[in-house]
Coordinates of C-alpha atoms and ligand atoms in Angstrom, one line a residue:
M92 CA 0.0 0.0 0.0
S93 CA 1.4 3.4 -0.9
A94 CA 2.0 6.5 1.3
Q95 CA -1.0 8.3 -0.2
K96 CA -3.5 5.7 0.8
D97 CA -2.2 5.9 4.4
D98 CA -2.7 9.7 4.2
Q99 CA -6.4 9.1 4.0
K100 CA -6.5 8.0 7.7
P101 CA -7.8 10.6 10.2
Q102 CA -5.1 13.1 11.1
P103 CA -6.3 14.8 14.3
Q104 CA -3.7 17.6 14.0
L105 CA -5.6 19.1 11.0
H106 CA -8.7 21.1 11.9
L107 CA -12.0 20.3 10.3
R108 CA -12.9 23.2 7.9
E109 CA -16.1 23.7 6.1
I110 CA -15.5 23.2 2.4
P111 CA -15.2 26.7 0.9
G112 CA -16.8 27.9 -2.3
D113 CA -20.4 27.6 -3.5
Y114 CA -22.4 26.5 -6.5
G115 CA -24.2 29.8 -7.1
L116 CA -27.8 30.1 -8.0
P117 CA -29.4 27.1 -9.8
L118 CA -28.8 27.3 -13.6
F119 CA -27.0 30.7 -13.4
G120 CA -24.1 29.4 -11.1
P121 CA -23.2 26.5 -13.4
I122 CA -23.5 28.6 -16.5
K123 CA -21.2 31.4 -15.0
D124 CA -18.6 28.7 -14.0
R125 CA -18.8 27.2 -17.5
L126 CA -18.2 30.6 -19.1
D127 CA -15.3 31.3 -16.7
F128 CA -13.8 27.9 -17.4
F129 CA -13.9 28.1 -21.2
Y130 CA -13.7 31.8 -22.0
N131 CA -13.3 34.3 -19.1
Q132 CA -10.5 32.7 -17.2
G133 CA -9.4 29.5 -19.1
R134 CA -8.8 26.1 -17.7
D135 CA -5.8 26.6 -15.4
N136 CA -6.7 30.1 -14.2
F137 CA -10.2 28.9 -13.4
F138 CA -8.8 26.7 -10.6
I139 CA -5.8 28.8 -9.6
S140 CA -7.9 31.9 -9.1
R141 CA -10.3 30.0 -6.9
I142 CA -7.4 28.5 -4.8
Q143 CA -6.2 32.0 -4.2
K144 CA -9.6 33.5 -3.5
L145 CA -10.7 30.8 -1.2
Q146 CA -7.3 30.1 0.3
S147 CA -7.8 26.4 -0.1
T148 CA -6.9 23.6 -2.5
V149 CA -10.2 21.9 -1.7
F150 CA -13.3 23.8 -2.6
R151 CA -16.8 23.6 -4.1
T152 CA -17.4 24.6 -7.8
N153 CA -19.3 23.6 -10.8
M154 CA -17.6 21.7 -13.6
P155 CA -18.6 22.0 -17.3
P156 CA -20.7 21.3 -19.2
G157 CA -23.6 21.7 -16.7
P158 CA -27.0 22.7 -18.1
F159 CA -28.5 21.0 -20.0
I160 CA -26.1 18.2 -20.7
A161 CA -25.2 17.2 -17.1
S162 CA -28.0 17.0 -14.5
N163 CA -25.7 17.9 -11.6
P164 CA -22.4 19.8 -12.3
N165 CA -21.6 20.3 -8.5
V166 CA -18.2 19.0 -7.5
V167 CA -15.7 19.2 -4.7
A168 CA -12.4 20.0 -6.3
L169 CA -9.2 18.3 -4.9
L170 CA -6.2 20.2 -6.2
D171 CA -3.2 19.2 -4.0
A172 CA -1.1 16.0 -3.8
K173 CA -2.6 15.0 -0.5
S174 CA -6.3 15.2 -1.2
F175 CA -6.2 14.1 -4.9
P176 CA -5.3 10.4 -4.3
V177 CA -8.7 9.7 -2.6
L178 CA -10.0 9.6 -6.2
L179 CA -7.8 6.5 -6.9
D180 CA -9.1 4.5 -3.9
N181 CA -12.0 2.4 -5.1
S182 CA -13.1 1.5 -1.6
K183 CA -14.0 5.2 -1.2
V184 CA -15.2 6.4 -4.6
E185 CA -17.7 5.0 -7.1
K186 CA -16.6 5.2 -10.7
R187 CA -19.9 4.3 -12.4
D188 CA -20.5 6.5 -15.5
V189 CA -17.9 9.1 -14.5
F190 CA -15.3 8.4 -17.2
L191 CA -16.0 11.8 -18.8
G192 CA -17.1 13.6 -15.6
T193 CA -20.5 14.9 -14.8
Y194 CA -22.0 13.8 -18.1
K195 CA -22.1 10.6 -20.0
P196 CA -22.7 10.4 -23.8
S197 CA -25.5 8.2 -25.0
T198 CA -24.8 4.4 -25.3
T199 CA -25.9 4.9 -29.0
F200 CA -22.2 5.9 -29.5
T201 CA -21.1 2.4 -28.4
G202 CA -23.6 0.0 -29.9
G203 CA -26.0 0.2 -26.9
Y204 CA -23.5 -1.0 -24.4
R205 CA -22.0 0.8 -21.4
V206 CA -18.4 0.0 -22.2
C207 CA -15.6 -0.9 -19.7
S208 CA -14.4 2.7 -19.1
Y209 CA -17.9 3.6 -17.7
L210 CA -18.2 0.6 -15.4
D211 CA -17.4 0.6 -11.7
P212 CA -15.2 -2.3 -10.6
S213 CA -18.2 -3.5 -8.5
E214 CA -20.1 -4.3 -11.8
P215 CA -19.3 -7.9 -12.9
D216 CA -18.7 -6.9 -16.6
H217 CA -15.8 -4.7 -15.5
A218 CA -13.6 -7.5 -14.3
A219 CA -14.4 -9.7 -17.3
L220 CA -13.6 -7.0 -19.8
K221 CA -10.6 -5.7 -18.1
Y222 CA -9.2 -9.2 -17.7
W223 CA -9.7 -9.7 -21.4
F224 CA -7.9 -6.4 -22.3
L225 CA -5.0 -7.1 -20.0
S226 CA -4.6 -10.6 -21.4
Q227 CA -4.7 -9.4 -25.0
L228 CA -2.0 -6.8 -24.1
S229 CA 0.1 -9.6 -22.5
V230 CA -0.3 -11.9 -25.5
R231 CA 0.9 -9.1 -27.8
K232 CA 3.7 -7.7 -25.6
D233 CA 6.6 -9.1 -27.7
R234 CA 5.3 -7.5 -30.8
V235 CA 5.1 -4.0 -29.4
I236 CA 8.8 -2.9 -29.8
P237 CA 9.3 -4.1 -33.4
L238 CA 5.9 -3.0 -34.6
F239 CA 6.0 0.4 -33.0
R240 CA 9.6 1.0 -34.3
N241 CA 8.3 0.1 -37.9
H242 CA 5.5 2.6 -37.6
L243 CA 7.8 5.3 -36.2
A244 CA 10.3 4.7 -39.1
D245 CA 7.5 5.5 -41.5
L246 CA 6.5 8.6 -39.5
F247 CA 10.0 10.0 -39.4
L248 CA 10.4 9.5 -43.2
K249 CA 7.3 11.6 -43.8
L250 CA 8.3 14.2 -41.2
E251 CA 11.8 14.7 -42.8
D252 CA 10.2 14.9 -46.2
Q253 CA 7.8 17.6 -45.2
V254 CA 10.5 19.6 -43.4
V255 CA 12.7 19.5 -46.5
K256 CA 9.9 20.3 -48.9
N257 CA 7.9 22.8 -46.9
G258 CA 10.3 24.1 -44.3
K259 CA 8.0 22.7 -41.6
A260 CA 6.0 19.6 -40.7
D261 CA 2.7 19.2 -38.8
F262 CA 3.6 16.5 -36.3
N263 CA 0.0 16.0 -35.0
D264 CA -1.3 15.0 -38.5
L265 CA 1.4 12.5 -39.0
N266 CA 1.1 11.3 -35.5
D267 CA -2.6 10.6 -35.9
Q268 CA -2.1 8.3 -38.8
M269 CA 0.9 6.5 -37.3
S270 CA -0.9 6.0 -33.9
F271 CA -4.0 4.6 -35.5
N272 CA -2.1 2.3 -37.8
F273 CA 0.0 1.0 -35.0
I274 CA -2.7 0.4 -32.4
F275 CA -5.1 -1.1 -35.0
E276 CA -2.4 -3.5 -36.2
L277 CA -1.4 -4.4 -32.6
F278 CA -4.9 -5.6 -31.8
C279 CA -6.3 -6.6 -35.2
D280 CA -3.2 -8.3 -36.6
R281 CA -3.4 -6.4 -39.9
H282 CA -2.5 -3.0 -41.3
P283 CA -5.6 -0.7 -41.7
S284 CA -4.6 -0.2 -45.4
D285 CA -5.4 -3.9 -45.9
T286 CA -9.0 -3.2 -44.8
T287 CA -11.7 -1.0 -46.3
L288 CA -10.6 1.7 -43.9
K289 CA -7.4 2.4 -46.0
T290 CA -6.1 5.7 -44.5
K291 CA -9.5 6.9 -43.3
G292 CA -9.3 5.4 -39.8
P293 CA -8.3 8.6 -38.0
K294 CA -10.9 10.6 -39.8
F295 CA -13.8 8.2 -38.9
V296 CA -12.6 8.0 -35.3
T297 CA -12.4 11.8 -34.9
L298 CA -15.9 12.2 -36.3
W299 CA -17.1 9.7 -33.7
L300 CA -14.9 11.0 -30.8
L301 CA -15.5 14.7 -31.2
P302 CA -19.3 14.8 -30.4
Q303 CA -18.6 12.8 -27.2
L304 CA -15.9 15.3 -26.2
T305 CA -17.4 18.6 -27.3
P306 CA -18.9 19.3 -23.9
Q307 CA -15.3 19.8 -22.6
I308 CA -13.8 21.5 -25.7
T309 CA -13.4 25.0 -27.0
F310 CA -12.1 25.7 -30.5
G311 CA -10.5 29.0 -29.3
L312 CA -12.6 31.2 -31.7
P313 CA -12.6 35.0 -31.5
K314 CA -14.3 36.4 -28.4
F315 CA -17.4 37.6 -30.1
L316 CA -18.3 34.0 -31.0
N317 CA -17.9 32.7 -27.5
L318 CA -21.6 32.6 -26.6
V319 CA -22.5 31.0 -30.0
E320 CA -19.9 28.3 -29.5
D321 CA -21.0 27.8 -25.9
F322 CA -24.5 27.3 -27.0
F323 CA -23.7 24.7 -29.7
L324 CA -21.0 22.8 -27.9
H325 CA -21.9 22.9 -24.3
T326 CA -25.7 23.1 -23.8
V327 CA -27.3 20.1 -25.6
P328 CA -25.9 16.7 -26.3
F329 CA -24.9 16.0 -29.9
P330 CA -27.2 13.4 -31.5
A331 CA -25.1 10.2 -31.7
L332 CA -27.2 9.0 -34.7
L333 CA -25.5 11.6 -36.9
V334 CA -22.1 9.9 -36.5
K335 CA -23.4 6.3 -36.4
P336 CA -22.5 5.6 -40.0
F337 CA -18.8 6.3 -39.3
Y338 CA -18.9 4.2 -36.1
N339 CA -20.5 1.4 -38.0
K340 CA -17.7 1.4 -40.6
L341 CA -15.1 1.1 -37.8
Y342 CA -17.1 -1.6 -36.0
N343 CA -17.5 -3.7 -39.2
V344 CA -13.8 -3.5 -39.9
F345 CA -12.9 -4.6 -36.3
W346 CA -15.5 -7.4 -36.5
D347 CA -13.8 -8.7 -39.7
S348 CA -10.2 -8.1 -38.5
A349 CA -10.0 -8.8 -34.8
S350 CA -11.0 -12.5 -35.0
L351 CA -8.2 -13.7 -32.6
A352 CA -9.1 -11.2 -29.9
L353 CA -12.8 -11.8 -30.3
D354 CA -12.5 -15.6 -30.2
E355 CA -10.7 -15.2 -26.9
A356 CA -13.4 -12.9 -25.6
E357 CA -16.0 -15.5 -26.4
R358 CA -14.0 -18.2 -24.8
L359 CA -14.0 -16.0 -21.6
G360 CA -17.8 -15.8 -21.8
I361 CA -18.1 -12.3 -23.3
A362 CA -20.7 -12.0 -26.1
R363 CA -18.9 -11.4 -29.4
D364 CA -20.8 -8.1 -30.2
K365 CA -20.3 -6.7 -26.7
A366 CA -16.6 -7.6 -27.0
C367 CA -16.3 -5.9 -30.4
H368 CA -17.9 -2.7 -29.2
N369 CA -15.6 -2.7 -26.2
L370 CA -12.6 -3.3 -28.5
V371 CA -13.5 -0.4 -30.8
F372 CA -13.7 1.8 -27.7
L373 CA -10.4 0.5 -26.3
V374 CA -8.5 1.0 -29.5
C375 CA -10.2 4.2 -30.8
F376 CA -11.0 6.1 -27.6
N377 CA -8.7 4.9 -24.8
A378 CA -5.6 4.2 -26.9
Y379 CA -5.8 6.3 -30.1
G380 CA -7.5 9.2 -28.2
G381 CA -4.7 9.1 -25.6
M382 CA -1.9 8.8 -28.2
K383 CA -3.3 11.9 -30.0
V384 CA -2.2 14.0 -27.0
L385 CA 0.6 11.8 -25.5
F386 CA 3.3 12.0 -28.2
P387 CA 2.9 15.7 -29.1
A388 CA 3.1 16.5 -25.3
L389 CA 6.3 14.5 -25.0
L390 CA 8.0 16.2 -28.0
K391 CA 6.7 19.6 -26.9
W392 CA 8.5 19.4 -23.5
V393 CA 11.7 17.8 -24.9
G394 CA 11.7 20.4 -27.7
I395 CA 11.3 23.3 -25.3
A396 CA 14.0 21.9 -23.0
G397 CA 16.5 22.5 -25.8
Q398 CA 20.0 21.5 -26.9
T399 CA 21.5 20.5 -23.5
L400 CA 18.8 17.9 -22.9
H401 CA 18.9 16.7 -26.5
R402 CA 22.7 16.1 -26.1
Q403 CA 22.2 14.2 -22.9
L404 CA 19.4 12.1 -24.3
R405 CA 21.2 11.2 -27.5
N406 CA 24.4 10.3 -25.7
E407 CA 22.5 8.0 -23.2
I408 CA 20.4 6.4 -25.9
R409 CA 23.2 5.8 -28.4
T410 CA 25.7 4.6 -25.8
V411 CA 23.2 2.1 -24.3
V412 CA 22.0 0.9 -27.7
N413 CA 25.6 0.5 -28.9
E414 CA 26.5 -1.5 -25.9
A415 CA 23.5 -3.8 -26.6
G416 CA 24.9 -4.4 -30.1
G417 CA 22.4 -2.1 -31.7
K418 CA 19.3 -3.9 -30.2
V419 CA 16.4 -2.1 -28.7
T420 CA 14.8 -4.4 -26.1
L421 CA 13.0 -4.0 -22.8
S422 CA 16.2 -4.5 -20.9
T423 CA 18.0 -1.9 -23.1
L424 CA 15.3 0.6 -22.4
E425 CA 15.4 -0.2 -18.7
K426 CA 19.1 1.0 -18.6
M427 CA 18.2 4.5 -19.9
T428 CA 17.7 6.3 -16.6
L429 CA 17.4 9.9 -18.1
T430 CA 15.2 8.8 -20.9
K431 CA 12.8 7.1 -18.4
S432 CA 12.8 10.2 -16.2
V433 CA 12.0 12.5 -19.1
V434 CA 9.0 10.3 -20.0
Y435 CA 7.7 10.5 -16.4
E436 CA 8.4 14.2 -16.2
A437 CA 6.4 14.8 -19.4
L438 CA 3.5 12.8 -18.0
R439 CA 3.7 14.7 -14.7
I440 CA 3.8 18.2 -16.2
E441 CA 1.2 17.6 -18.9
P442 CA -0.9 14.6 -18.1
P443 CA -2.8 13.7 -21.3
V444 CA -6.1 12.9 -19.4
P445 CA -6.0 15.4 -16.6
F446 CA -9.5 15.2 -15.1
Q447 CA -10.6 12.5 -12.7
Y448 CA -14.0 12.1 -11.0
G449 CA -15.5 9.8 -8.4
K450 CA -18.6 9.8 -6.2
A451 CA -18.1 9.4 -2.4
K452 CA -19.3 6.0 -1.4
K453 CA -19.8 7.1 2.2
D454 CA -19.2 10.1 4.4
M455 CA -15.5 10.6 4.7
I456 CA -12.8 13.1 5.8
V457 CA -10.4 14.2 3.1
H458 CA -7.2 16.1 4.0
S459 CA -5.4 18.8 2.2
H460 CA -2.0 19.9 3.5
D461 CA -3.5 22.3 5.9
A462 CA -7.1 21.3 6.7
A463 CA -9.5 18.4 6.9
F464 CA -12.9 18.4 5.1
M465 CA -16.0 16.3 5.5
I466 CA -17.3 14.9 2.2
K467 CA -20.8 13.5 2.3
E468 CA -21.9 10.2 0.7
G469 CA -23.0 10.8 -3.0
E470 CA -21.0 14.0 -3.4
M471 CA -19.0 14.2 -6.6
M472 CA -15.2 14.7 -6.1
F473 CA -13.1 16.0 -8.9
G474 CA -9.3 16.2 -9.4
Y475 CA -7.2 18.1 -11.9
Q476 CA -3.9 16.4 -12.2
T477 CA -2.2 19.3 -14.0
I478 CA -2.4 21.3 -10.7
A479 CA -2.3 18.5 -8.2
E480 CA 0.9 17.1 -9.8
K481 CA 2.5 20.6 -9.5
D482 CA 2.1 20.7 -5.7
P483 CA 5.0 22.7 -4.4
K484 CA 4.9 20.8 -1.1
V485 CA 6.0 17.7 -3.1
F486 CA 7.9 18.9 -6.1
D487 CA 10.7 21.5 -6.2
N488 CA 10.2 24.0 -9.1
P489 CA 6.9 22.3 -9.9
D490 CA 6.1 24.4 -12.9
E491 CA 9.5 23.6 -14.6
F492 CA 10.2 20.7 -16.8
V493 CA 13.1 19.0 -15.0
G494 CA 14.3 16.2 -17.2
D495 CA 16.2 14.3 -14.5
R496 CA 13.6 14.8 -11.8
F497 CA 12.9 11.0 -11.4
V498 CA 16.5 9.8 -11.6
G499 CA 18.1 8.0 -8.6
E500 CA 16.5 9.2 -5.3
G501 CA 14.0 11.1 -7.4
E502 CA 12.4 7.8 -8.4
K503 CA 10.6 7.9 -5.0
L504 CA 8.5 10.8 -6.4
L505 CA 6.8 8.5 -8.9
T506 CA 4.2 7.8 -6.3
Y507 CA 2.9 11.3 -7.0
V508 CA 2.5 10.7 -10.7
W509 CA -1.1 9.7 -11.5
W510 CA -1.6 10.1 -15.3
S511 CA -2.9 6.5 -15.5
N512 CA -5.6 7.1 -12.9
G513 CA -3.5 5.2 -10.5
W514 CA 0.0 5.4 -8.8
E515 CA 2.9 5.1 -11.3
T516 CA 4.4 2.7 -8.8
E517 CA 1.5 0.2 -9.1
S518 CA 0.0 -1.9 -11.9
P519 CA -3.6 -2.0 -13.2
T520 CA -5.8 -4.8 -12.0
V521 CA -9.4 -6.0 -12.7
E522 CA -10.4 -4.5 -9.3
D523 CA -9.3 -1.0 -10.0
K524 CA -9.8 1.7 -12.6
Q525 CA -6.2 2.2 -13.5
C526 CA -5.4 2.5 -17.2
A527 CA -5.1 -1.0 -18.7
G528 CA -2.5 0.3 -21.1
K529 CA -0.2 1.9 -18.5
D530 CA 2.9 -0.1 -19.3
L531 CA 2.3 0.2 -23.0
V532 CA 2.0 3.9 -22.8
V533 CA 5.2 4.4 -20.9
L534 CA 7.0 1.9 -23.2
M535 CA 5.8 3.7 -26.4
N536 CA 7.0 7.1 -25.0
R537 CA 10.4 5.6 -24.3
I538 CA 10.7 4.0 -27.8
L539 CA 9.6 7.3 -29.4
L540 CA 12.6 9.1 -27.7
V541 CA 15.0 6.3 -28.6
E542 CA 14.0 6.1 -32.2
F543 CA 14.1 9.9 -32.4
F544 CA 17.6 10.3 -31.0
L545 CA 19.0 7.4 -32.8
R546 CA 18.2 9.4 -36.0
Y547 CA 18.4 13.0 -35.1
D548 CA 20.8 15.2 -33.0
T549 CA 18.4 18.0 -32.2
F550 CA 15.2 19.8 -33.4
I551 CA 13.3 23.0 -33.2
I552 CA 9.5 23.2 -33.0
D553 CA 6.7 25.6 -32.7
V554 CA 4.2 24.8 -30.0
G555 CA 0.5 25.8 -30.0
T556 CA -2.7 24.2 -28.6
F557 CA -5.4 22.3 -30.4
L558 CA -8.6 21.2 -28.7
L559 CA -7.5 19.0 -25.8
G560 CA -3.7 19.0 -26.3
P561 CA -0.6 20.6 -27.7
K562 CA 0.0 21.2 -31.4
V563 CA 3.6 20.6 -32.5
T564 CA 5.1 21.9 -35.8
F565 CA 8.6 20.8 -36.6
K566 CA 10.8 23.7 -38.1
T567 CA 14.2 22.0 -38.0
L568 CA 15.3 18.4 -37.8
I569 CA 19.1 17.9 -37.6
K570 CA 20.2 14.4 -38.6
M571 CA 22.6 12.4 -36.5
L572 CA 26.2 13.3 -36.9
S573 CA 28.1 11.5 -34.2
I574 CA 28.3 10.7 -30.4
D575 CA 29.7 13.7 -28.7
Ligands
HEM299 C1 -2.1 6.8 -24.8 C2 -2.3 7.4 -23.7 C3 -3.3 6.9 -22.6 C4 -3.7 7.7 -21.6 C5 -3.2 9.0 -21.2 C6 -4.6 6.9 -20.8 C7 -5.2 7.3 -19.6 C8 -6.2 6.6 -19.0 C9 -6.9 7.1 -17.9 C10 -6.7 8.4 -17.2 C11 -7.9 6.2 -17.5 C12 -8.9 6.3 -16.4 C13 -10.1 7.1 -16.7 C14 -10.9 7.3 -15.5 O1 -11.6 6.4 -15.1 O2 -10.8 8.4 -15.0 C15 -7.7 5.2 -18.5 C16 -8.5 4.1 -18.5 C17 -8.4 3.0 -19.4 N1 -7.4 2.9 -20.3 FE1 -6.0 4.2 -20.8 N2 -4.8 5.7 -21.4 C18 -4.0 5.7 -22.5 C19 -3.8 4.6 -23.4 C20 -4.4 3.4 -23.2 C21 -4.1 2.3 -24.0 C22 -2.9 2.2 -25.0 C23 -4.9 1.3 -23.6 C24 -5.0 -0.1 -24.0 C25 -4.5 -0.5 -25.1 C26 -5.8 1.9 -22.6 C27 -6.8 1.2 -21.9 C28 -7.6 1.7 -20.9 C29 -8.7 1.1 -20.4 C30 -9.3 -0.3 -20.7 C31 -9.2 1.9 -19.4 C32 -10.4 1.6 -18.5 C33 -9.9 0.9 -17.2 C34 -11.0 0.4 -16.3 O3 -12.1 0.6 -16.7 O4 -10.6 -0.2 -15.3 N3 -5.4 3.1 -22.4 N4 -6.7 5.4 -19.4

C-alpha cells in the first residue's frame, strides 16, 4: 500500500474546515462557472484563481458542461497532492459512469453498451472485460517494440520529407495516422490499409470521438463568437445518430479483422458483439484518443527543453544501444535512466487525461496539506492532475520541466504521478480503474525518444494548442552526426 493511501487515515492535528466555495444560483451558477472555465479565465486560471480567493486547494465549484447536458455539475475539487489520491481509492469512490465527468454520452455511440471505461469495478462486466484487455496486451507484448519501431520509421520519413519540402511539418497530423495504424495493427493483426478503412481510420474515429468530447472542448474562436460556440458545444448533447455511419464502418472492420481477440473474448464468456464494441472503444477512444495527445506533449516538452537535454538524451540512448549491439529491447530501455525520467516528467507536467471524477461511497474526511474536510456520501469529487501534480509541497520547481527529476532518489517521487488514474508505482488490476495500457503507454514514449535520438541530434519546434492537447510543428530536424 502506498503512502498516499495511508494519508487518508484521520489526522487529528488538522482542523476540520467547512469546504469553501459555492455553486451559485441554480442554472446561473453553473453557466457562469462554465463561461469562466472556457472563456473568461481559461482552464488553469479557473482553478488557480479559486485556490487563491478561497485560500484552499479543496473547494466547491461547478464543472462544465452543466445545463443542459449534465444533470448535476456540482463537485468538490481536490487540487493538491494530499487530497487528490482519494480519487484513486475504489473503496472510497464510485466510478460508475464518471469516465468523462458529470455527463455521460448516450450508449448509442457504443452500440447500446456501457463499455468498460464507464463501469465501476463492482459491476461484474468490468472484471471480465478488463481481464480480457490485460490478457490481450500480455499476449501481444513481444510485438510492441518491433511493430512500433516500424510505424515510427514510417512517420520519421514523412516528417523529414515535409520539413525538407515545406520548411515545416505538422507532427499532429502524421502522429494521428501513425498512432491509428500501430494500435489497430497491434490488436487486429493487420494493417488498416489492408482493410476497407485504408487511410480513413483517424478521420472516422475523430468524427465519432468529437461529439462525445465537445462538452469539454473549445475551438478557441474569436471572443465575439464565445456565446455562440458555448450554445452549440456545451448546452445540448450532440445526437449520436449523426455519426453512427462512421462508427458502423469502424465496427465492421474490427468485426472482420480482430478474430483472434474476439475468439478469446467468447472463450471467456463475453458475447462477441459486446466484446467488439468494447474493443472499438479501447483502440479508438482509450488508446488512439490518448496517443493523439501523448506524443505531441512529450515532444513539446523535450523540444522546449532545448539542446542540452537533447545532447544528454542522444548520448545516453546511443551509448546504451551501442553496448547492446544495436538492439532495442525491454532491458536496453530499462538502462536509460534519463530517458525514463524524461518520459515520467512529461506525464507529470502535462498529463494527457488530466480530469478525474469519483462519487463518495460514504461520508469521509479528506485532507489537504492544511485542513480536513467532511465529504458526504454521494457528493462528486473532482481532481485536476495538472495542478495536483505541481504541488510545491511535493515537487521542487513544480512548474518547470526538469528532465532528470525522477533519476536516482527522485524515483521515489513517482508515487505522486497519476496520469494513468493510479499510482505510477502500481499496476492496473481488474479490481481498480487504473489505465489498462499503463505499461504500453510508458513503453511507447520511451521508444519514441529512442527512435528519435538514434536518428536526429536535435530539433526546433513551434508549439500551440489544439482542442485538448498541444500542437507541434517541426521547423528544423538535424540528422545524427556522431556521439559527442
Ligand atoms: C495513450 C495514452 C493513454 C492515456 C493518457 C490513458 C489514460 C487513461 C486514464 C486516465 C484512464 C482512467 C479514466 C478514468 O476512469 O478516470 C484510463 C482508463 C483506461 N485505459 Fe488508458 N490511457 C492511454 C492509453 C491506453 C491504451 C494504449 C490502452 C489499451 C490498449 C488503454 C486502456 C484503458 C482502459 C481499458 C481503461 C479503463 C480501465 C478500467 O475501466 O478499469 N489506455 N486510461
